[in-house]
mmCIF file of C-alpha atoms and ligand atoms in Angstrom:
data_model
loop_
_atom_site.group_PDB
_atom_site.id
_atom_site.type_symbol
_atom_site.label_atom_id
_atom_site.label_comp_id
_atom_site.label_asym_id
_atom_site.label_seq_id
_atom_site.Cartn_x
_atom_site.Cartn_y
_atom_site.Cartn_z
ATOM 1 C CA MET A 127 -135.364 -153.402 -3.788
ATOM 2 C CA SER A 128 -138.857 -151.994 -2.821
ATOM 3 C CA THR A 129 -140.881 -153.744 -5.332
ATOM 4 C CA ARG A 130 -143.604 -156.233 -4.240
ATOM 5 C CA PRO A 131 -142.368 -159.897 -4.371
ATOM 6 C CA SER A 132 -144.378 -162.183 -6.696
ATOM 7 C CA LYS A 133 -144.917 -164.479 -3.829
ATOM 8 C CA ILE A 134 -143.829 -165.385 -0.245
ATOM 9 C CA VAL A 135 -142.726 -168.993 0.230
ATOM 10 C CA CYS A 136 -143.251 -170.273 3.742
ATOM 11 C CA VAL A 137 -141.895 -173.371 5.477
ATOM 12 C CA GLY A 138 -143.957 -175.226 7.956
ATOM 13 C CA ARG A 139 -142.679 -177.221 10.773
ATOM 14 C CA SER A 140 -139.105 -176.450 10.252
ATOM 15 C CA TYR A 141 -138.223 -176.695 13.945
ATOM 16 C CA ALA A 142 -138.761 -179.903 15.754
ATOM 17 C CA ASP A 143 -139.865 -178.387 19.017
ATOM 18 C CA HIS A 144 -142.586 -176.362 17.162
ATOM 19 C CA ALA A 145 -143.906 -179.363 15.315
ATOM 20 C CA LYS A 146 -144.243 -181.187 18.476
ATOM 21 C CA GLU A 147 -146.026 -178.323 20.471
ATOM 22 C CA LEU A 148 -148.748 -178.478 17.852
ATOM 23 C CA GLY A 149 -148.918 -182.196 17.750
ATOM 24 C CA ASN A 150 -147.486 -182.508 14.240
ATOM 25 C CA ALA A 151 -145.198 -185.221 13.049
ATOM 26 C CA VAL A 152 -141.678 -184.027 12.296
ATOM 27 C CA PRO A 153 -141.495 -184.008 8.417
ATOM 28 C CA ASP A 154 -139.199 -186.035 6.285
ATOM 29 C CA ARG A 155 -139.403 -183.225 3.487
ATOM 30 C CA PRO A 156 -139.921 -179.508 4.134
ATOM 31 C CA VAL A 157 -143.738 -178.475 4.300
ATOM 32 C CA LEU A 158 -144.199 -175.597 1.826
ATOM 33 C CA PHE A 159 -147.085 -173.152 1.388
ATOM 34 C CA ILE A 160 -147.484 -169.628 -0.357
ATOM 35 C CA LYS A 161 -148.782 -166.329 0.873
ATOM 36 C CA PRO A 162 -149.532 -163.914 -2.134
ATOM 37 C CA PRO A 163 -148.308 -160.418 -2.098
ATOM 38 C CA SER A 164 -151.802 -158.998 -0.929
ATOM 39 C CA ALA A 165 -150.953 -160.779 2.439
ATOM 40 C CA LEU A 166 -148.141 -158.226 3.086
ATOM 41 C CA ARG A 167 -148.714 -155.308 5.760
ATOM 42 C CA SER A 168 -146.238 -153.136 7.464
ATOM 43 C CA LEU A 169 -145.414 -153.515 11.125
ATOM 44 C CA ASP A 170 -146.541 -149.781 11.565
ATOM 45 C CA ALA A 171 -150.040 -150.746 10.490
ATOM 46 C CA GLY A 172 -150.625 -153.133 13.489
ATOM 47 C CA ILE A 173 -152.064 -156.636 13.507
ATOM 48 C CA THR A 174 -155.763 -157.074 12.779
ATOM 49 C CA TRP A 175 -157.877 -159.967 11.829
ATOM 50 C CA ASN A 176 -161.494 -160.917 11.807
ATOM 51 C CA PRO A 177 -162.353 -162.178 15.119
ATOM 52 C CA ALA A 178 -165.288 -164.240 13.458
ATOM 53 C CA TRP A 179 -162.593 -166.431 12.169
ATOM 54 C CA GLY A 180 -161.287 -167.362 15.748
ATOM 55 C CA ASN A 181 -157.949 -166.703 17.287
ATOM 56 C CA CYS A 182 -154.714 -165.585 15.560
ATOM 57 C CA HIS A 183 -151.352 -167.106 16.632
ATOM 58 C CA TYR A 184 -148.024 -165.211 16.064
ATOM 59 C CA GLU A 185 -145.136 -167.059 14.406
ATOM 60 C CA CYS A 186 -141.998 -165.089 14.364
ATOM 61 C CA GLU A 187 -139.693 -166.200 11.485
ATOM 62 C CA LEU A 188 -136.164 -165.452 9.784
ATOM 63 C CA SER A 189 -137.175 -164.083 6.413
ATOM 64 C CA LEU A 190 -135.051 -164.170 3.365
ATOM 65 C CA ARG A 191 -135.134 -161.860 0.212
ATOM 66 C CA ILE A 192 -133.970 -163.705 -2.834
ATOM 67 C CA ASP A 193 -132.330 -161.217 -5.266
ATOM 68 C CA ARG A 194 -131.375 -163.644 -8.069
ATOM 69 C CA THR A 195 -133.784 -166.039 -9.915
ATOM 70 C CA LEU A 196 -133.490 -169.553 -8.535
ATOM 71 C CA THR A 197 -134.914 -172.463 -10.662
ATOM 72 C CA GLN A 198 -134.192 -175.930 -9.916
ATOM 73 C CA GLU A 199 -131.000 -175.178 -8.462
ATOM 74 C CA SER A 200 -129.157 -177.906 -6.660
ATOM 75 C CA ASP A 201 -125.984 -176.098 -5.630
ATOM 76 C CA PRO A 202 -126.152 -175.200 -1.907
ATOM 77 C CA ALA A 203 -123.529 -172.462 -2.311
ATOM 78 C CA LYS A 204 -125.517 -170.882 -5.258
ATOM 79 C CA VAL A 205 -128.803 -170.697 -3.392
ATOM 80 C CA LEU A 206 -127.179 -168.895 -0.412
ATOM 81 C CA GLU A 207 -125.516 -166.499 -2.650
ATOM 82 C CA ALA A 208 -128.901 -165.554 -4.101
ATOM 83 C CA ILE A 209 -129.911 -164.194 -0.734
ATOM 84 C CA GLY A 210 -129.653 -160.428 -0.763
ATOM 85 C CA ALA A 211 -131.180 -159.385 2.481
ATOM 86 C CA VAL A 212 -132.700 -160.896 5.851
ATOM 87 C CA THR A 213 -135.164 -159.618 8.206
ATOM 88 C CA LEU A 214 -137.637 -160.793 10.764
ATOM 89 C CA GLY A 215 -141.400 -161.495 9.810
ATOM 90 C CA LEU A 216 -144.656 -162.678 11.254
ATOM 91 C CA ASP A 217 -146.541 -165.448 9.689
ATOM 92 C CA LEU A 218 -149.854 -164.837 11.249
ATOM 93 C CA THR A 219 -152.109 -167.789 11.554
ATOM 94 C CA LEU A 220 -155.740 -168.257 12.304
ATOM 95 C CA ARG A 221 -155.139 -171.229 14.330
ATOM 96 C CA ASP A 222 -158.724 -172.314 15.055
ATOM 97 C CA LEU A 223 -159.627 -172.111 11.466
ATOM 98 C CA GLN A 224 -156.289 -173.873 10.378
ATOM 99 C CA ASP A 225 -157.183 -176.644 12.750
ATOM 100 C CA GLU A 226 -160.649 -176.968 11.124
ATOM 101 C CA LEU A 227 -159.245 -176.980 7.780
ATOM 102 C CA LYS A 228 -156.626 -179.625 8.469
ATOM 103 C CA LYS A 229 -159.273 -181.823 10.044
ATOM 104 C CA LYS A 230 -161.349 -181.436 6.681
ATOM 105 C CA GLY A 231 -158.294 -182.103 4.532
ATOM 106 C CA GLN A 232 -158.728 -178.614 2.949
ATOM 107 C CA PRO A 233 -155.952 -176.117 1.951
ATOM 108 C CA TRP A 234 -154.588 -173.641 4.534
ATOM 109 C CA GLU A 235 -154.907 -170.512 2.617
ATOM 110 C CA ARG A 236 -158.048 -169.119 4.489
ATOM 111 C CA ALA A 237 -155.923 -169.292 7.791
ATOM 112 C CA LYS A 238 -152.466 -168.351 6.464
ATOM 113 C CA ALA A 239 -152.699 -166.140 3.361
ATOM 114 C CA PHE A 240 -155.488 -163.630 4.389
ATOM 115 C CA ASP A 241 -154.799 -159.875 3.855
ATOM 116 C CA GLY A 242 -152.248 -158.691 6.601
ATOM 117 C CA SER A 243 -151.088 -162.297 7.478
ATOM 118 C CA CYS A 244 -147.488 -161.513 6.357
ATOM 119 C CA MET A 245 -145.995 -158.756 8.396
ATOM 120 C CA LEU A 246 -142.151 -157.998 7.553
ATOM 121 C CA ALA A 247 -139.770 -155.833 9.115
ATOM 122 C CA ASP A 248 -137.062 -153.721 7.232
ATOM 123 C CA TRP A 249 -134.540 -155.707 5.090
ATOM 124 C CA VAL A 250 -130.881 -155.741 6.350
ATOM 125 C CA PRO A 251 -128.182 -156.513 4.116
ATOM 126 C CA VAL A 252 -126.844 -160.081 4.423
ATOM 127 C CA ALA A 253 -123.402 -158.636 5.125
ATOM 128 C CA ASP A 254 -124.587 -156.868 8.318
ATOM 129 C CA VAL A 255 -125.973 -160.091 9.839
ATOM 130 C CA ILE A 256 -124.579 -163.199 8.443
ATOM 131 C CA THR A 257 -121.322 -164.801 9.590
ATOM 132 C CA ASP A 258 -122.545 -168.318 9.277
ATOM 133 C CA TRP A 259 -126.041 -169.202 7.961
ATOM 134 C CA LYS A 260 -126.288 -172.013 10.472
ATOM 135 C CA ASP A 261 -125.928 -169.591 13.337
ATOM 136 C CA VAL A 262 -128.547 -166.831 13.012
ATOM 137 C CA GLN A 263 -130.282 -166.021 16.136
ATOM 138 C CA TYR A 264 -133.521 -163.886 16.867
ATOM 139 C CA THR A 265 -136.148 -163.432 19.552
ATOM 140 C CA LEU A 266 -139.717 -162.391 20.018
ATOM 141 C CA ASP A 267 -140.982 -160.736 23.116
ATOM 142 C CA ILE A 268 -144.647 -160.075 23.890
ATOM 143 C CA ASN A 269 -145.496 -157.373 26.543
ATOM 144 C CA ASN A 270 -141.776 -157.676 27.551
ATOM 145 C CA GLU A 271 -141.919 -161.410 28.069
ATOM 146 C CA ARG A 272 -139.681 -163.729 26.115
ATOM 147 C CA ARG A 273 -142.013 -165.972 23.862
ATOM 148 C CA GLN A 274 -139.653 -167.258 21.171
ATOM 149 C CA THR A 275 -136.123 -168.045 20.625
ATOM 150 C CA GLY A 276 -135.003 -168.950 16.977
ATOM 151 C CA ASP A 277 -131.616 -170.307 16.027
ATOM 152 C CA THR A 278 -130.810 -171.519 12.454
ATOM 153 C CA ALA A 279 -128.668 -174.175 14.172
ATOM 154 C CA LEU A 280 -131.824 -175.914 15.246
ATOM 155 C CA LEU A 281 -133.601 -176.103 11.798
ATOM 156 C CA ILE A 282 -134.518 -179.613 10.736
ATOM 157 C CA PHE A 283 -133.468 -178.805 7.136
ATOM 158 C CA ASP A 284 -130.756 -175.924 6.982
ATOM 159 C CA LEU A 285 -131.320 -173.048 5.066
ATOM 160 C CA ALA A 286 -129.340 -174.127 1.969
ATOM 161 C CA THR A 287 -131.396 -177.462 1.830
ATOM 162 C CA LEU A 288 -134.627 -175.482 2.189
ATOM 163 C CA LEU A 289 -133.817 -173.241 -0.733
ATOM 164 C CA VAL A 290 -132.748 -176.141 -2.957
ATOM 165 C CA GLU A 291 -135.916 -177.847 -2.100
ATOM 166 C CA ILE A 292 -138.130 -174.832 -2.786
ATOM 167 C CA SER A 293 -136.427 -174.098 -6.122
ATOM 168 C CA GLN A 294 -137.367 -177.611 -7.367
ATOM 169 C CA VAL A 295 -140.927 -176.606 -6.897
ATOM 170 C CA PHE A 296 -141.424 -173.087 -7.199
ATOM 171 C CA THR A 297 -139.007 -170.610 -9.323
ATOM 172 C CA LEU A 298 -137.981 -168.062 -6.817
ATOM 173 C CA ASP A 299 -138.015 -164.709 -8.549
ATOM 174 C CA ALA A 300 -135.944 -161.678 -7.746
ATOM 175 C CA GLY A 301 -137.482 -160.202 -4.887
ATOM 176 C CA ASP A 302 -139.404 -163.181 -3.657
ATOM 177 C CA VAL A 303 -139.423 -163.833 0.072
ATOM 178 C CA VAL A 304 -138.981 -167.068 1.943
ATOM 179 C CA MET A 305 -140.169 -167.396 5.590
ATOM 180 C CA THR A 306 -138.217 -170.122 7.106
ATOM 181 C CA GLY A 307 -140.530 -171.309 9.806
ATOM 182 C CA THR A 308 -141.243 -170.694 13.567
ATOM 183 C CA PRO A 309 -139.603 -172.111 16.676
ATOM 184 C CA ALA A 310 -141.611 -173.176 19.505
ATOM 185 C CA GLY A 311 -143.634 -170.861 21.761
ATOM 186 C CA VAL A 312 -146.469 -169.859 19.404
ATOM 187 C CA ALA A 313 -149.799 -168.737 20.989
ATOM 188 C CA ALA A 314 -152.793 -166.713 20.517
ATOM 189 C CA LEU A 315 -152.421 -162.924 20.185
ATOM 190 C CA GLN A 316 -154.485 -160.670 22.712
ATOM 191 C CA PHE A 317 -155.907 -157.177 21.979
ATOM 192 C CA GLY A 318 -153.144 -154.752 22.995
ATOM 193 C CA ASP A 319 -150.244 -156.898 22.785
ATOM 194 C CA ARG A 320 -146.923 -155.379 22.091
ATOM 195 C CA LEU A 321 -144.423 -157.399 20.057
ATOM 196 C CA ASN A 322 -140.779 -156.739 19.940
ATOM 197 C CA MET A 323 -138.619 -158.896 17.412
ATOM 198 C CA THR A 324 -134.768 -158.697 17.671
ATOM 199 C CA LEU A 325 -132.479 -160.160 14.960
ATOM 200 C CA LYS A 326 -128.854 -160.499 16.173
ATOM 201 C CA GLY A 327 -126.507 -158.791 13.854
ATOM 202 C CA LYS A 328 -122.690 -158.624 13.716
ATOM 203 C CA GLU A 329 -122.329 -155.092 15.050
ATOM 204 C CA LYS A 330 -125.545 -154.636 16.584
ATOM 205 C CA ASP A 331 -129.028 -156.077 17.168
ATOM 206 C CA TYR A 332 -131.853 -155.163 15.040
ATOM 207 C CA LEU A 333 -135.153 -154.401 16.985
ATOM 208 C CA TRP A 334 -138.651 -153.854 15.353
ATOM 209 C CA SER A 335 -141.897 -153.377 17.083
ATOM 210 C CA THR A 336 -145.561 -153.930 16.275
ATOM 211 C CA PHE A 337 -148.858 -154.200 18.168
ATOM 212 C CA VAL A 338 -152.261 -155.881 18.145
ATOM 213 C CA LYS A 339 -154.881 -153.201 17.008
HETATM 214 ZN ZN1 LIG B 168 -144.733 -170.152 10.068
#
């Protein structure tokens, strides 16, 4: 499926250690926001942002492609069956600007939904990666140094719960993407950084790279 998604639904504060590192409370229900399809950019194009808007943080996230429409679905098995493929993505965040928006009580889109703020790697069929949705592992290295380690066992709300919750609010159309939130270790990107993301698969690991332009 190569068509553009109608939207990318993102989950904030889905790992407790990441909520804590930014001084946020651990949420009692998922924190949701949306990136428009215009936020998408390929990893090959490299990471850029307008420095006038302050720093830009990386957030490496397990990302799900929904292949079957989900509307107000309450069955955890059904929402998991709707996932057609998985990959890793970067939820790029203008953190200085987000902090300013949060303080003013304003929406986050300027900091989270700008052009190029969603970089997705290649889709991998679910069957090649997933044995157990509660045991999916991935990493992000920058300049050959480990920065983030993700493990869906550590999610505050497991993936089925997240998709059930999302589908109560937003219909997920076929092709839509869900970014499942970032583990601890986020920080500001620097010019020239080389990023390597690795998703643990059944037979092999999947490795993708990008860089800060
Ligand atoms: Zn995120």
